[in-house]
PDB file of C-alpha atoms and ligand atoms in Angstrom:
ATOM      1  CA  MET A   1      -5.241 -45.891  87.770  1.00  0.00           C
ATOM      2  CA  LYS A   2      -3.884 -47.825  84.811  1.00  0.00           C
ATOM      3  CA  LYS A   3      -1.638 -50.838  85.443  1.00  0.00           C
ATOM      4  CA  LEU A   4       1.977 -49.822  84.888  1.00  0.00           C
ATOM      5  CA  MET A   5       3.878 -52.397  82.808  1.00  0.00           C
ATOM      6  CA  ALA A   6       7.525 -51.388  83.103  1.00  0.00           C
ATOM      7  CA  ALA A   7      10.689 -52.652  81.410  1.00  0.00           C
ATOM      8  CA  ASN A   8      14.154 -52.279  82.909  1.00  0.00           C
ATOM      9  CA  TRP A   9      16.756 -52.911  80.213  1.00  0.00           C
ATOM     10  CA  LYS A  10      19.588 -52.546  82.754  1.00  0.00           C
ATOM     11  CA  MET A  11      23.080 -52.325  81.141  1.00  0.00           C
ATOM     12  CA  TYR A  12      22.125 -54.117  77.931  1.00  0.00           C
ATOM     13  CA  LYS A  13      21.960 -53.143  74.246  1.00  0.00           C
ATOM     14  CA  THR A  14      23.773 -50.818  71.873  1.00  0.00           C
ATOM     15  CA  VAL A  15      21.889 -47.806  70.528  1.00  0.00           C
ATOM     16  CA  ALA A  16      21.054 -49.709  67.328  1.00  0.00           C
ATOM     17  CA  GLU A  17      19.756 -52.697  69.316  1.00  0.00           C
ATOM     18  CA  GLY A  18      17.673 -50.456  71.571  1.00  0.00           C
ATOM     19  CA  VAL A  19      16.157 -48.654  68.595  1.00  0.00           C
ATOM     20  CA  ALA A  20      15.336 -51.983  66.925  1.00  0.00           C
ATOM     21  CA  THR A  21      13.646 -53.369  70.076  1.00  0.00           C
ATOM     22  CA  ALA A  22      11.712 -50.154  70.714  1.00  0.00           C
ATOM     23  CA  THR A  23      10.575 -50.000  67.084  1.00  0.00           C
ATOM     24  CA  GLU A  24       9.336 -53.592  67.201  1.00  0.00           C
ATOM     25  CA  LEU A  25       7.634 -53.001  70.554  1.00  0.00           C
ATOM     26  CA  ALA A  26       5.905 -49.870  69.248  1.00  0.00           C
ATOM     27  CA  LYS A  27       4.563 -51.897  66.305  1.00  0.00           C
ATOM     28  CA  LEU A  28       3.337 -54.683  68.574  1.00  0.00           C
ATOM     29  CA  LEU A  29       1.584 -52.321  70.975  1.00  0.00           C
ATOM     30  CA  ALA A  30       0.245 -49.526  68.763  1.00  0.00           C
ATOM     31  CA  ASP A  31      -3.578 -49.680  68.726  1.00  0.00           C
ATOM     32  CA  ARG A  32      -3.516 -52.839  70.878  1.00  0.00           C
ATOM     33  CA  LEU A  33      -2.769 -51.393  74.296  1.00  0.00           C
ATOM     34  CA  PRO A  34      -5.816 -51.945  76.541  1.00  0.00           C
ATOM     35  CA  ALA A  35      -7.254 -48.787  78.072  1.00  0.00           C
ATOM     36  CA  ASP A  36      -6.223 -49.955  81.556  1.00  0.00           C
ATOM     37  CA  ARG A  37      -2.518 -50.431  80.744  1.00  0.00           C
ATOM     38  CA  GLU A  38       0.391 -48.009  80.585  1.00  0.00           C
ATOM     39  CA  VAL A  39       3.865 -48.996  79.309  1.00  0.00           C
ATOM     40  CA  LEU A  40       7.225 -47.731  80.475  1.00  0.00           C
ATOM     41  CA  VAL A  41      10.682 -48.636  79.132  1.00  0.00           C
ATOM     42  CA  CYS A  42      13.841 -47.684  81.042  1.00  0.00           C
ATOM     43  CA  PRO A  43      16.863 -48.127  78.736  1.00  0.00           C
ATOM     44  CA  SER A  44      20.481 -47.098  79.370  1.00  0.00           C
ATOM     45  CA  PHE A  45      21.204 -43.365  79.275  1.00  0.00           C
ATOM     46  CA  THR A  46      23.220 -43.883  76.073  1.00  0.00           C
ATOM     47  CA  MET A  47      20.155 -44.660  73.980  1.00  0.00           C
ATOM     48  CA  LEU A  48      17.483 -42.553  75.696  1.00  0.00           C
ATOM     49  CA  SER A  49      17.535 -39.795  73.079  1.00  0.00           C
ATOM     50  CA  ALA A  50      17.084 -42.366  70.287  1.00  0.00           C
ATOM     51  CA  VAL A  51      14.563 -44.645  72.022  1.00  0.00           C
ATOM     52  CA  ALA A  52      12.321 -42.145  73.862  1.00  0.00           C
ATOM     53  CA  PRO A  53      10.709 -40.627  70.726  1.00  0.00           C
ATOM     54  CA  ILE A  54       9.898 -44.101  69.368  1.00  0.00           C
ATOM     55  CA  LEU A  55       8.137 -45.067  72.591  1.00  0.00           C
ATOM     56  CA  THR A  56       6.343 -41.809  73.188  1.00  0.00           C
ATOM     57  CA  GLY A  57       4.994 -42.013  69.648  1.00  0.00           C
ATOM     58  CA  VAL A  58       2.627 -44.711  70.920  1.00  0.00           C
ATOM     59  CA  GLU A  59      -0.337 -43.585  73.033  1.00  0.00           C
ATOM     60  CA  GLY A  60       0.145 -44.848  76.609  1.00  0.00           C
ATOM     61  CA  CYS A  61       3.895 -45.581  76.252  1.00  0.00           C
ATOM     62  CA  PHE A  62       6.610 -43.704  78.143  1.00  0.00           C
ATOM     63  CA  ALA A  63      10.386 -43.627  78.526  1.00  0.00           C
ATOM     64  CA  GLY A  64      12.145 -43.596  81.873  1.00  0.00           C
ATOM     65  CA  ALA A  65      15.592 -43.615  83.439  1.00  0.00           C
ATOM     66  CA  GLN A  66      17.127 -46.284  85.652  1.00  0.00           C
ATOM     67  CA  ASN A  67      18.927 -43.772  87.850  1.00  0.00           C
ATOM     68  CA  PHE A  68      20.070 -40.135  88.253  1.00  0.00           C
ATOM     69  CA  TYR A  69      21.957 -37.920  90.661  1.00  0.00           C
ATOM     70  CA  PRO A  70      19.868 -35.705  92.951  1.00  0.00           C
ATOM     71  CA  ALA A  71      21.185 -32.275  91.947  1.00  0.00           C
ATOM     72  CA  GLY A  72      20.134 -29.670  89.404  1.00  0.00           C
ATOM     73  CA  GLN A  73      23.523 -29.382  87.703  1.00  0.00           C
ATOM     74  CA  GLY A  74      27.121 -29.028  88.756  1.00  0.00           C
ATOM     75  CA  ALA A  75      30.475 -30.700  89.246  1.00  0.00           C
ATOM     76  CA  PHE A  76      29.300 -34.319  89.526  1.00  0.00           C
ATOM     77  CA  THR A  77      31.529 -36.170  87.084  1.00  0.00           C
ATOM     78  CA  GLY A  78      29.847 -39.107  85.435  1.00  0.00           C
ATOM     79  CA  GLU A  79      26.379 -38.331  86.767  1.00  0.00           C
ATOM     80  CA  ILE A  80      23.095 -37.378  85.077  1.00  0.00           C
ATOM     81  CA  ALA A  81      20.586 -34.801  86.400  1.00  0.00           C
ATOM     82  CA  PRO A  82      16.774 -35.094  86.312  1.00  0.00           C
ATOM     83  CA  GLU A  83      16.588 -32.006  84.078  1.00  0.00           C
ATOM     84  CA  GLN A  84      18.789 -33.762  81.521  1.00  0.00           C
ATOM     85  CA  LEU A  85      16.433 -36.748  81.581  1.00  0.00           C
ATOM     86  CA  LEU A  86      13.330 -34.605  81.143  1.00  0.00           C
ATOM     87  CA  ASP A  87      15.136 -32.936  78.226  1.00  0.00           C
ATOM     88  CA  LEU A  88      15.439 -36.374  76.557  1.00  0.00           C
ATOM     89  CA  GLY A  89      11.754 -37.158  76.929  1.00  0.00           C
ATOM     90  CA  CYS A  90      11.826 -39.196  80.156  1.00  0.00           C
ATOM     91  CA  ALA A  91       8.651 -39.140  82.211  1.00  0.00           C
ATOM     92  CA  TYR A  92       9.708 -41.605  84.930  1.00  0.00           C
ATOM     93  CA  ALA A  93      12.790 -42.700  86.865  1.00  0.00           C
ATOM     94  CA  LEU A  94      13.602 -45.599  89.171  1.00  0.00           C
ATOM     95  CA  ALA A  95      15.219 -45.132  92.579  1.00  0.00           C
ATOM     96  CA  GLY A  96      16.545 -47.797  94.915  1.00  0.00           C
ATOM     97  CA  HIS A  97      16.693 -50.711  92.484  1.00  0.00           C
ATOM     98  CA  SER A  98      18.239 -53.675  94.291  1.00  0.00           C
ATOM     99  CA  GLU A  99      21.268 -53.669  92.000  1.00  0.00           C
ATOM    100  CA  ARG A 100      21.960 -50.067  92.995  1.00  0.00           C
ATOM    101  CA  ARG A 101      21.465 -50.928  96.666  1.00  0.00           C
ATOM    102  CA  HIS A 102      23.494 -54.144  96.681  1.00  0.00           C
ATOM    103  CA  VAL A 103      26.015 -53.795  93.820  1.00  0.00           C
ATOM    104  CA  LEU A 104      26.588 -50.022  93.893  1.00  0.00           C
ATOM    105  CA  GLY A 105      26.166 -49.615  97.656  1.00  0.00           C
ATOM    106  CA  GLU A 106      23.349 -47.034  97.650  1.00  0.00           C
ATOM    107  CA  GLU A 107      21.764 -46.533 101.042  1.00  0.00           C
ATOM    108  CA  ASP A 108      18.269 -45.528 102.088  1.00  0.00           C
ATOM    109  CA  GLY A 109      19.285 -41.900 102.765  1.00  0.00           C
ATOM    110  CA  LEU A 110      20.544 -41.296  99.219  1.00  0.00           C
ATOM    111  CA  ILE A 111      17.566 -43.148  97.747  1.00  0.00           C
ATOM    112  CA  GLY A 112      15.189 -40.904  99.720  1.00  0.00           C
ATOM    113  CA  LYS A 113      17.012 -37.825  98.379  1.00  0.00           C
ATOM    114  CA  LYS A 114      16.594 -39.134  94.825  1.00  0.00           C
ATOM    115  CA  VAL A 115      12.847 -39.711  95.273  1.00  0.00           C
ATOM    116  CA  ALA A 116      12.381 -36.193  96.659  1.00  0.00           C
ATOM    117  CA  PHE A 117      14.624 -34.488  94.115  1.00  0.00           C
ATOM    118  CA  GLY A 118      13.140 -36.386  91.188  1.00  0.00           C
ATOM    119  CA  LEU A 119       9.565 -35.489  92.164  1.00  0.00           C
ATOM    120  CA  ASP A 120      10.489 -31.834  92.619  1.00  0.00           C
ATOM    121  CA  ALA A 121      12.138 -31.819  89.201  1.00  0.00           C
ATOM    122  CA  GLY A 122       8.979 -33.186  87.584  1.00  0.00           C
ATOM    123  CA  LEU A 123       9.806 -36.864  87.118  1.00  0.00           C
ATOM    124  CA  LYS A 124       7.374 -39.566  88.224  1.00  0.00           C
ATOM    125  CA  MET A 125       9.279 -41.761  90.643  1.00  0.00           C
ATOM    126  CA  ILE A 126       9.265 -45.514  91.141  1.00  0.00           C
ATOM    127  CA  LEU A 127      10.767 -46.426  94.516  1.00  0.00           C
ATOM    128  CA  CYS A 128      12.038 -50.029  94.496  1.00  0.00           C
ATOM    129  CA  VAL A 129      12.031 -52.008  97.740  1.00  0.00           C
ATOM    130  CA  GLY A 130      12.627 -55.638  98.614  1.00  0.00           C
ATOM    131  CA  GLU A 131      14.333 -58.029 100.992  1.00  0.00           C
ATOM    132  CA  THR A 132      17.325 -60.321 100.432  1.00  0.00           C
ATOM    133  CA  ILE A 133      17.004 -64.061 100.958  1.00  0.00           C
ATOM    134  CA  ASP A 134      18.871 -63.812 104.279  1.00  0.00           C
ATOM    135  CA  GLU A 135      16.474 -61.121 105.490  1.00  0.00           C
ATOM    136  CA  ARG A 136      13.501 -63.290 104.461  1.00  0.00           C
ATOM    137  CA  ARG A 137      14.923 -66.343 106.271  1.00  0.00           C
ATOM    138  CA  ALA A 138      15.481 -64.221 109.363  1.00  0.00           C
ATOM    139  CA  GLY A 139      11.796 -63.159 109.369  1.00  0.00           C
ATOM    140  CA  GLN A 140      12.674 -59.545 108.579  1.00  0.00           C
ATOM    141  CA  VAL A 141      10.612 -58.952 105.421  1.00  0.00           C
ATOM    142  CA  GLU A 142       8.229 -56.433 106.998  1.00  0.00           C
ATOM    143  CA  ALA A 143      10.961 -54.649 108.952  1.00  0.00           C
ATOM    144  CA  VAL A 144      13.067 -54.229 105.804  1.00  0.00           C
ATOM    145  CA  LEU A 145      10.129 -53.021 103.691  1.00  0.00           C
ATOM    146  CA  ALA A 146       9.030 -50.614 106.442  1.00  0.00           C
ATOM    147  CA  ARG A 147      12.521 -49.093 106.696  1.00  0.00           C
ATOM    148  CA  GLN A 148      12.971 -48.786 102.929  1.00  0.00           C
ATOM    149  CA  LEU A 149       9.537 -47.151 102.539  1.00  0.00           C
ATOM    150  CA  GLU A 150       9.911 -44.797 105.505  1.00  0.00           C
ATOM    151  CA  MET A 151      13.366 -43.597 104.437  1.00  0.00           C
ATOM    152  CA  GLY A 152      12.624 -43.657 100.731  1.00  0.00           C
ATOM    153  CA  LEU A 153       9.524 -41.497 101.157  1.00  0.00           C
ATOM    154  CA  ALA A 154      10.691 -39.314 104.070  1.00  0.00           C
ATOM    155  CA  GLY A 155      11.117 -36.240 101.875  1.00  0.00           C
ATOM    156  CA  VAL A 156       7.884 -36.557  99.912  1.00  0.00           C
ATOM    157  CA  LEU A 157       5.179 -37.145 102.531  1.00  0.00           C
ATOM    158  CA  GLU A 158       3.548 -33.824 101.625  1.00  0.00           C
ATOM    159  CA  LYS A 159       3.891 -34.079  97.851  1.00  0.00           C
ATOM    160  CA  ALA A 160       3.719 -37.716  96.741  1.00  0.00           C
ATOM    161  CA  THR A 161       0.500 -38.604  94.925  1.00  0.00           C
ATOM    162  CA  ALA A 162      -0.834 -41.642  93.120  1.00  0.00           C
ATOM    163  CA  ALA A 163       0.014 -39.796  89.896  1.00  0.00           C
ATOM    164  CA  ASN A 164       3.684 -39.060  90.632  1.00  0.00           C
ATOM    165  CA  LEU A 165       4.759 -42.023  92.785  1.00  0.00           C
ATOM    166  CA  ALA A 166       4.765 -45.804  92.401  1.00  0.00           C
ATOM    167  CA  VAL A 167       6.477 -48.455  94.521  1.00  0.00           C
ATOM    168  CA  ALA A 168       8.014 -51.632  93.090  1.00  0.00           C
ATOM    169  CA  TYR A 169       8.249 -54.644  95.393  1.00  0.00           C
ATOM    170  CA  GLU A 170      11.162 -56.704  94.108  1.00  0.00           C
ATOM    171  CA  PRO A 171      12.393 -59.486  96.389  1.00  0.00           C
ATOM    172  CA  VAL A 172      16.144 -59.552  95.726  1.00  0.00           C
ATOM    173  CA  TRP A 173      16.199 -63.361  95.628  1.00  0.00           C
ATOM    174  CA  ALA A 174      13.727 -63.368  92.711  1.00  0.00           C
ATOM    175  CA  ILE A 175      15.556 -60.864  90.489  1.00  0.00           C
ATOM    176  CA  GLY A 176      17.262 -62.419  87.492  1.00  0.00           C
ATOM    177  CA  THR A 177      17.207 -65.835  89.173  1.00  0.00           C
ATOM    178  CA  GLY A 178      14.208 -67.380  87.455  1.00  0.00           C
ATOM    179  CA  GLU A 179      12.757 -67.840  90.933  1.00  0.00           C
ATOM    180  CA  VAL A 180       9.485 -65.953  91.014  1.00  0.00           C
ATOM    181  CA  ALA A 181       7.822 -65.205  94.334  1.00  0.00           C
ATOM    182  CA  GLY A 182       4.659 -67.288  94.730  1.00  0.00           C
ATOM    183  CA  PRO A 183       1.197 -65.692  94.877  1.00  0.00           C
ATOM    184  CA  ALA A 184       1.079 -65.997  98.675  1.00  0.00           C
ATOM    185  CA  GLU A 185       4.412 -64.219  99.078  1.00  0.00           C
ATOM    186  CA  ILE A 186       3.437 -61.488  96.615  1.00  0.00           C
ATOM    187  CA  LEU A 187       0.013 -60.981  98.226  1.00  0.00           C
ATOM    188  CA  ALA A 188       1.492 -60.715 101.719  1.00  0.00           C
ATOM    189  CA  ALA A 189       4.273 -58.307 100.740  1.00  0.00           C
ATOM    190  CA  HIS A 190       1.977 -56.114  98.637  1.00  0.00           C
ATOM    191  CA  ALA A 191      -0.631 -55.973 101.407  1.00  0.00           C
ATOM    192  CA  PHE A 192       2.077 -54.853 103.821  1.00  0.00           C
ATOM    193  CA  VAL A 193       3.388 -52.217 101.385  1.00  0.00           C
ATOM    194  CA  ARG A 194      -0.195 -50.973 100.903  1.00  0.00           C
ATOM    195  CA  GLU A 195      -0.757 -50.705 104.662  1.00  0.00           C
ATOM    196  CA  LYS A 196       2.493 -48.798 105.062  1.00  0.00           C
ATOM    197  CA  LEU A 197       1.701 -46.467 102.141  1.00  0.00           C
ATOM    198  CA  VAL A 198      -1.693 -45.641 103.643  1.00  0.00           C
ATOM    199  CA  ALA A 199      -0.034 -44.904 107.001  1.00  0.00           C
ATOM    200  CA  LEU A 200       2.649 -42.689 105.423  1.00  0.00           C
ATOM    201  CA  LEU A 201       0.446 -40.981 102.816  1.00  0.00           C
ATOM    202  CA  PRO A 202      -3.077 -40.973 104.299  1.00  0.00           C
ATOM    203  CA  SER A 203      -4.883 -39.361 101.378  1.00  0.00           C
ATOM    204  CA  GLU A 204      -2.957 -40.945  98.469  1.00  0.00           C
ATOM    205  CA  GLY A 205      -1.518 -44.217  99.785  1.00  0.00           C
ATOM    206  CA  ALA A 206      -4.525 -46.348  98.861  1.00  0.00           C
ATOM    207  CA  ALA A 207      -4.153 -45.410  95.186  1.00  0.00           C
ATOM    208  CA  VAL A 208      -0.347 -45.378  94.786  1.00  0.00           C
ATOM    209  CA  ARG A 209       0.536 -48.164  92.360  1.00  0.00           C
ATOM    210  CA  ILE A 210       2.514 -51.136  93.687  1.00  0.00           C
ATOM    211  CA  LEU A 211       4.441 -53.048  91.011  1.00  0.00           C
ATOM    212  CA  TYR A 212       5.836 -56.553  91.390  1.00  0.00           C
ATOM    213  CA  GLY A 213       9.275 -57.343  89.983  1.00  0.00           C
ATOM    214  CA  GLY A 214      11.398 -60.486  89.957  1.00  0.00           C
ATOM    215  CA  SER A 215      11.487 -63.040  87.131  1.00  0.00           C
ATOM    216  CA  VAL A 216       8.201 -61.897  85.577  1.00  0.00           C
ATOM    217  CA  LYS A 217       7.773 -63.783  82.283  1.00  0.00           C
ATOM    218  CA  PRO A 218       5.015 -64.116  79.647  1.00  0.00           C
ATOM    219  CA  ASP A 219       3.754 -67.301  81.307  1.00  0.00           C
ATOM    220  CA  ASN A 220       3.386 -65.928  84.848  1.00  0.00           C
ATOM    221  CA  ALA A 221       2.507 -62.281  84.142  1.00  0.00           C
ATOM    222  CA  GLY A 222      -1.240 -62.888  83.701  1.00  0.00           C
ATOM    223  CA  THR A 223      -1.562 -64.464  87.152  1.00  0.00           C
ATOM    224  CA  ILE A 224       0.653 -61.925  88.897  1.00  0.00           C
ATOM    225  CA  ILE A 225      -1.008 -58.839  87.416  1.00  0.00           C
ATOM    226  CA  ARG A 226      -4.428 -59.986  88.682  1.00  0.00           C
ATOM    227  CA  LEU A 227      -3.400 -60.422  92.309  1.00  0.00           C
ATOM    228  CA  ASP A 228      -4.766 -57.994  94.909  1.00  0.00           C
ATOM    229  CA  ASN A 229      -2.672 -54.848  95.285  1.00  0.00           C
ATOM    230  CA  VAL A 230      -0.603 -55.633  92.175  1.00  0.00           C
ATOM    231  CA  ASP A 231      -0.889 -52.547  89.993  1.00  0.00           C
ATOM    232  CA  GLY A 232       1.849 -53.349  87.514  1.00  0.00           C
ATOM    233  CA  VAL A 233       5.098 -55.191  86.958  1.00  0.00           C
ATOM    234  CA  LEU A 234       8.767 -54.258  86.610  1.00  0.00           C
ATOM    235  CA  VAL A 235      10.462 -56.630  84.196  1.00  0.00           C
ATOM    236  CA  GLY A 236      14.181 -57.137  83.587  1.00  0.00           C
ATOM    237  CA  GLY A 237      15.311 -60.144  81.536  1.00  0.00           C
ATOM    238  CA  ALA A 238      11.991 -60.802  79.813  1.00  0.00           C
ATOM    239  CA  SER A 239      11.717 -57.159  78.719  1.00  0.00           C
ATOM    240  CA  LEU A 240      14.786 -57.284  76.487  1.00  0.00           C
ATOM    241  CA  LYS A 241      12.887 -58.846  73.585  1.00  0.00           C
ATOM    242  CA  ALA A 242       9.914 -56.934  72.182  1.00  0.00           C
ATOM    243  CA  ASP A 243       7.929 -60.093  71.606  1.00  0.00           C
ATOM    244  CA  SER A 244       8.202 -61.372  75.173  1.00  0.00           C
ATOM    245  CA  PHE A 245       7.668 -57.938  76.773  1.00  0.00           C
ATOM    246  CA  SER A 246       4.624 -57.256  74.593  1.00  0.00           C
ATOM    247  CA  GLN A 247       3.138 -60.581  75.732  1.00  0.00           C
ATOM    248  CA  ILE A 248       3.629 -59.472  79.342  1.00  0.00           C
ATOM    249  CA  VAL A 249       2.092 -56.063  78.657  1.00  0.00           C
ATOM    250  CA  LEU A 250      -0.983 -57.678  77.111  1.00  0.00           C
ATOM    251  CA  ALA A 251      -1.203 -60.582  79.611  1.00  0.00           C
TER     252      ALA A 251
HETATM  253  P1  PGA B   1      14.175 -59.762  86.271  1.00  0.00           P
HETATM  254  O1  PGA B   1      14.600 -58.309  86.828  1.00  0.00           O
HETATM  255  O2  PGA B   1      12.822 -59.615  85.625  1.00  0.00           O
HETATM  256  O3  PGA B   1      15.262 -60.118  85.283  1.00  0.00           O
HETATM  257  O4  PGA B   1      14.140 -60.681  87.452  1.00  0.00           O
HETATM  258  C1  PGA B   1      13.661 -57.484  87.458  1.00  0.00           C
HETATM  259  C2  PGA B   1      14.306 -56.181  87.857  1.00  0.00           C
HETATM  260  O5  PGA B   1      15.506 -56.176  88.192  1.00  0.00           O
HETATM  261  O6  PGA B   1      13.675 -55.116  87.851  1.00  0.00           O
END
């Protein structure tokens, strides 16, 4: 499987800014993307229709969504359906990002529904998991990851494959803080996620990609991406500029 180098633009950028960044990124990556790398950018919904065609014009680059509501269509004011995302050229979507868990109050049950619904609709899903600093201090890292994986994947045990599912390990204390998890912490968490994936998905779990996220920058990406069981990265702050994200992609 190719390494998945993913950008999460969160709630940043106007349409014009998103188009400018995507255009610059496409120029920086076209014909330079190594054969073992795949690129994903998840912008706000508002600019998906403008940004997706720019990205998908580059071989190996994809557009994705940061969120959606798990229903086909209907009276869900303010929400976006997977079909609407596919219609805009999205190939991937995130579920369970820590900001949705901790700022928007999403719980494991809803996140599991999103993973299952998204896969059924034809999106490739990235399930985000990770502990808070209090949970880490209390020695609960493995218990938290196990619960988030079990509930997040409960509806897809028969249909998740290495091609349609990835997991992002993002320790909450390392997101947007500048505090990156050290190699030992990343190795231990990724090994645990791998073990759990193999237990939950016996035939596919060994190949499902596990991304690391949390203060990934151009100067630490090269080390992180070469660690055991690190099959990609999910980048927030450092993905907002084409130059810095392209350095991470090529690290
Ligand atoms: P960060 O965000 O790179 O700014 O820490 C990562 C994420 O939230 O996915």
